[in-house]
Tab-separated table of C-alpha atoms in Angstrom:
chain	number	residue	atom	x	y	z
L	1	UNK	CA	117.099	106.036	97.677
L	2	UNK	CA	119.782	107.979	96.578
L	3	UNK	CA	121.400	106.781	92.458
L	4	UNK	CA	125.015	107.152	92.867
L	5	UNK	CA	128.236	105.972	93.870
L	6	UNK	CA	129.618	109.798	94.868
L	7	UNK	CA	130.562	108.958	98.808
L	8	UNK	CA	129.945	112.628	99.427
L	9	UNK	CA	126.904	113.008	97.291
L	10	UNK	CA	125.612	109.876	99.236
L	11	UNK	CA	126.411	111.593	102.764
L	12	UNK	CA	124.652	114.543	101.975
L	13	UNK	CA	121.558	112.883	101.385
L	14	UNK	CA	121.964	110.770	104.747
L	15	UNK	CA	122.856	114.106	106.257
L	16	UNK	CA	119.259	115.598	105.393
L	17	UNK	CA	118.059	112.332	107.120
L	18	UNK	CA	115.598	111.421	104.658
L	19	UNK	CA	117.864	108.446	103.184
L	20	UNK	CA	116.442	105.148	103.146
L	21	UNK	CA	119.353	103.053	100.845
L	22	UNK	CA	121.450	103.705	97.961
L	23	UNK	CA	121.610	101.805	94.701
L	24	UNK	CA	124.618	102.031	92.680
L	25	UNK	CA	125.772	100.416	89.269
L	26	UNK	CA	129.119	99.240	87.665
L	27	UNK	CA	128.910	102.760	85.541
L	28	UNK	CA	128.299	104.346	88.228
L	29	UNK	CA	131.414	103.226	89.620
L	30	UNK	CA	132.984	104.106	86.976
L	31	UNK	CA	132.043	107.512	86.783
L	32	UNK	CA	133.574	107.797	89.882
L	33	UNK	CA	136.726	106.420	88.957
L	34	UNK	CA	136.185	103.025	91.183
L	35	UNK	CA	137.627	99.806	88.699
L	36	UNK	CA	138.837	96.631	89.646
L	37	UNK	CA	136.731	93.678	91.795
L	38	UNK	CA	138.417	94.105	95.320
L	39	UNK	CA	137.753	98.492	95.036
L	40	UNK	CA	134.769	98.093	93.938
L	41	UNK	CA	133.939	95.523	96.649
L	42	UNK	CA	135.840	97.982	99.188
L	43	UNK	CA	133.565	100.946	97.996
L	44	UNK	CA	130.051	99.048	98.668
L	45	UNK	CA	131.649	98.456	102.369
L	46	UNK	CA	132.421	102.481	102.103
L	47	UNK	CA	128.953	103.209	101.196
L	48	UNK	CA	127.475	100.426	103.628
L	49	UNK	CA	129.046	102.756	106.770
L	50	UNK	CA	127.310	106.555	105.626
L	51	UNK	CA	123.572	104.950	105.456
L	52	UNK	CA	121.659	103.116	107.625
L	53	UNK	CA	119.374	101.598	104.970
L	54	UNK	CA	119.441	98.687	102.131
L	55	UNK	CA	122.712	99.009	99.656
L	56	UNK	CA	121.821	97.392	95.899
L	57	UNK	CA	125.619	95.882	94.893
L	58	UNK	CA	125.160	94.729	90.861
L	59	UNK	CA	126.242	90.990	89.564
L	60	UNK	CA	128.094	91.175	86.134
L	61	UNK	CA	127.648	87.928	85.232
L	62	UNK	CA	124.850	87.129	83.207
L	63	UNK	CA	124.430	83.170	83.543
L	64	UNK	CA	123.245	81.151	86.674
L	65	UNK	CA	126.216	80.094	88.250
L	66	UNK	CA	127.851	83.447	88.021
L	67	UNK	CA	125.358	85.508	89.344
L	68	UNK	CA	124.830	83.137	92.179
L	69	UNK	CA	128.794	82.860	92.871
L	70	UNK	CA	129.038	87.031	92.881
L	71	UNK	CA	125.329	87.907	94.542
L	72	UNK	CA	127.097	85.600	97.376
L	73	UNK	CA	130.205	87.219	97.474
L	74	UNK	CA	128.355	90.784	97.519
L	75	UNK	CA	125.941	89.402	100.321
L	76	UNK	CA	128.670	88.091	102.289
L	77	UNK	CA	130.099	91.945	102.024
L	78	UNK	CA	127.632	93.353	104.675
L	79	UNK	CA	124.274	92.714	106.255
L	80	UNK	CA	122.744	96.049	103.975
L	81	UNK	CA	123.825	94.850	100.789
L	82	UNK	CA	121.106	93.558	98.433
L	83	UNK	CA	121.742	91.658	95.551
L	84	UNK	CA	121.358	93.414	91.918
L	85	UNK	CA	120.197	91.376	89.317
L	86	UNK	CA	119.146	91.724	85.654
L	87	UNK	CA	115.937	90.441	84.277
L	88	UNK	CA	116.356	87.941	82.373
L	89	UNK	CA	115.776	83.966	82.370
L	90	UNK	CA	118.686	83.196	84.468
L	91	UNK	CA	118.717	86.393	86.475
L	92	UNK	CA	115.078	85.274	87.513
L	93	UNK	CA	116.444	81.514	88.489
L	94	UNK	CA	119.142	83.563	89.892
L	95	UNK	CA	116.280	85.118	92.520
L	96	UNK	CA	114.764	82.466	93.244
L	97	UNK	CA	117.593	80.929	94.508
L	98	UNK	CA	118.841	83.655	96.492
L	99	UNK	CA	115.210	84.037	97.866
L	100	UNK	CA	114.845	80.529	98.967
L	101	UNK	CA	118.373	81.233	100.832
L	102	UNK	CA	117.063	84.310	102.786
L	103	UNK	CA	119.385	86.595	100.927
L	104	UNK	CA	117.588	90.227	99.372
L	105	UNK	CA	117.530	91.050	95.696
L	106	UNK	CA	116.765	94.061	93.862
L	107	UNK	CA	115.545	93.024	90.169
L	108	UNK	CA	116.330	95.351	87.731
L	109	UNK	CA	116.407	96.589	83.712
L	110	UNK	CA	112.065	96.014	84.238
L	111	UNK	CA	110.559	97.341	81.380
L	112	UNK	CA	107.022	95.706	81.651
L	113	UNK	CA	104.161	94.504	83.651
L	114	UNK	CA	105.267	91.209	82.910
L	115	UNK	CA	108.824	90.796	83.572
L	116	UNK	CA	108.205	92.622	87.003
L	117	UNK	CA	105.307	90.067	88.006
L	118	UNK	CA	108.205	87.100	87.065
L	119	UNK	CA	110.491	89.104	89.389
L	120	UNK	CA	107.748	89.033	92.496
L	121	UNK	CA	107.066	85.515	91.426
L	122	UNK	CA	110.448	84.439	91.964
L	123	UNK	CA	110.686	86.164	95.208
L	124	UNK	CA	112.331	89.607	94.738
L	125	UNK	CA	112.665	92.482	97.436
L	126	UNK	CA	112.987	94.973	95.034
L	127	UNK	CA	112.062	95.388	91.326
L	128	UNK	CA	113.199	97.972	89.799
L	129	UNK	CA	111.309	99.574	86.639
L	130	UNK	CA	113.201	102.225	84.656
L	131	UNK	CA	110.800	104.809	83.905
L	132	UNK	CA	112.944	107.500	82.765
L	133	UNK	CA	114.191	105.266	79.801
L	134	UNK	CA	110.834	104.255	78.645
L	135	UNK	CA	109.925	107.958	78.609
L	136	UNK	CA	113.241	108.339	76.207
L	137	UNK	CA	111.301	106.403	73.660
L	138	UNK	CA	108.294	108.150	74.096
L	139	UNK	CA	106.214	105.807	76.433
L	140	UNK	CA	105.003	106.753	79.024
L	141	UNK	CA	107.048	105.345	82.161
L	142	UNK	CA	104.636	106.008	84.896
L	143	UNK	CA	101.666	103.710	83.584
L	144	UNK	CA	104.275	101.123	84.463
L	145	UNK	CA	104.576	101.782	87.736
L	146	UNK	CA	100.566	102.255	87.968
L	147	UNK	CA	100.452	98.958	86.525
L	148	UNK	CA	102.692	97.031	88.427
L	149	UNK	CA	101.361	98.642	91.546
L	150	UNK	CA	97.594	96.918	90.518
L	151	UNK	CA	99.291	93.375	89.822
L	152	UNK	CA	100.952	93.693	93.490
L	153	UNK	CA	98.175	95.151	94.969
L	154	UNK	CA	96.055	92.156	93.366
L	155	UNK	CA	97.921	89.050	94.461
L	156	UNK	CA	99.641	90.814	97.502
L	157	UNK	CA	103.211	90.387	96.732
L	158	UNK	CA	105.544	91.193	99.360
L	159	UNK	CA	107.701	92.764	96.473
L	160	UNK	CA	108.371	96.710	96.588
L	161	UNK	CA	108.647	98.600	93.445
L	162	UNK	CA	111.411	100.501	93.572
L	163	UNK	CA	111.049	103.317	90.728
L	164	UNK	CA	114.583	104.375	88.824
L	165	UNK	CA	115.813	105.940	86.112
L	166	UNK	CA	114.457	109.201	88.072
L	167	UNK	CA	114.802	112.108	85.766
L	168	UNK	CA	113.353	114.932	88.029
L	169	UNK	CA	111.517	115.842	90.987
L	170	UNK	CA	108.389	115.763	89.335
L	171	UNK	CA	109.089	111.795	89.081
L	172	UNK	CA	109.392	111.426	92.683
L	173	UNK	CA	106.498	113.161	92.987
L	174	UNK	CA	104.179	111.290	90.304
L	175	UNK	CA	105.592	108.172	92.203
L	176	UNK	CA	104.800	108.783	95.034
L	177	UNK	CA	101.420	109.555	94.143
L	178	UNK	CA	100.899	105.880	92.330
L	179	UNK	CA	102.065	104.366	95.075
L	180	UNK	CA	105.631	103.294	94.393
L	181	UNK	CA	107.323	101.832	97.818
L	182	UNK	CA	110.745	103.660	96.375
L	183	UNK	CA	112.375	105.503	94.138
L	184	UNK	CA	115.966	106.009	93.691
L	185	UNK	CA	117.310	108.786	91.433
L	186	UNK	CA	120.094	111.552	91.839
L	187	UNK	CA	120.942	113.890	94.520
L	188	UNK	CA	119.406	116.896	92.669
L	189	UNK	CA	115.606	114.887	91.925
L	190	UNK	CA	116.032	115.122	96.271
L	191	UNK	CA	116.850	118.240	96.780
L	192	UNK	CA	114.848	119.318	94.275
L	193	UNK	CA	111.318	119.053	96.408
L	194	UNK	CA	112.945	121.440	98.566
L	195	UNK	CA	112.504	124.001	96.086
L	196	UNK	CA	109.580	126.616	95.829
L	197	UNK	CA	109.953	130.419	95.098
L	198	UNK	CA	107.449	131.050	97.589
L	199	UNK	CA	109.124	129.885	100.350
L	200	UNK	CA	112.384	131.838	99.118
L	201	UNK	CA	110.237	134.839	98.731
L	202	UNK	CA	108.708	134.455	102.419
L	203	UNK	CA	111.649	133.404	103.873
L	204	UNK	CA	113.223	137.001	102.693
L	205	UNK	CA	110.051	138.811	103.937
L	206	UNK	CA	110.833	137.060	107.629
């Protein structure tokens, strides 16, 4: 997955036809100079037509009845979107409930074993474990994927850990090696595995 809300940044990815879904973020939105409920609902539709795959659309709310009242409203938006949610008490009652209607969530702001095997437990499509952050701090980010990929792996959770807070190609690659079912970082962690000075070298010798 692509970790943006740049429609053209989002298109080039979908353009290399690698693109399975895009997650985006209220600051992301920001960044790109999208405020206000009905443009921000307007760009998720936007970003819904470029890819083919899931689209994570963020609550703000952070108590029961108004994540449940905006994940609906998001939902209702378009058959990609999947429901954002934050991982706390009520974002996990939150899940739960949108689980037992049928309607996807992506659970994110995962920092530990534990809060992502409450996330599964209550049903989530995604979880989303921010590895780059805990490697701010100096831990290290990929034991938690390794670990959350046992947990799954144990109790076969239909749950897929989708890996963010990608700071480099090296993450997708480390990933992808413990077995994460996505990750989701910026354009440049993507186009970065296309990178080798080998193949520039060779190419030139062609």
């Amino acid at each position: 997955f692509i970790d943006t809300a740049n429609l053209d940044e989002i298109a080039e990815a979908q353009a290399l036809g690698i693109l399975d879904g895009v997650t985006t973020n209220p600051s992301l939105m920001a960044k790109e100079g999208i405020t206000g409920e009905q443009n921000i609902l307007n760009h998720y539709v936007k970003i819904c037509e470029i890819v083919d795959g899931d689209v994570s659309a963020e609550v703000i709310s952070t108590d029961f009845e108004g994540m449940v009242k905006e994940g609906e409203a998001l939902a209702a938006l378009h058959p990609q979107i999947v429901v954002k949610l934050p991982l706390i008490a009520d974002g996990i009652k939150a899940c739960k409930y949108f689980s037992d209607k049928g309607i996807r969530t992506n659970v994110t702001l995962v920092f530990s074993a534990g809060q992502a095997l409450l996330a599964a437990k209550a049903g989530a499509t995604y979880v989303s474990p921010f590895l780059g952050r805990l490697d701010d701090i100096s831990t290290d980010g990929l034991n938690l994927i390794a670990e959350i990929r046992q947990i799954y792996d144990n109790y076969q959770f239909n749950t897929q850990i989708l890996a963010a807070s990608i700071r480099h190609t090296m993450h997708v690659i480390d990933c992808a090696k413990l077995g994460s079912d996505v990750m989701t970082g910026p354009l440049k962690s993507i186009t970065g595995l296309l990178k080798h000075p080998l193949t520039d070298i060779g190419l030139a010798k062609f």
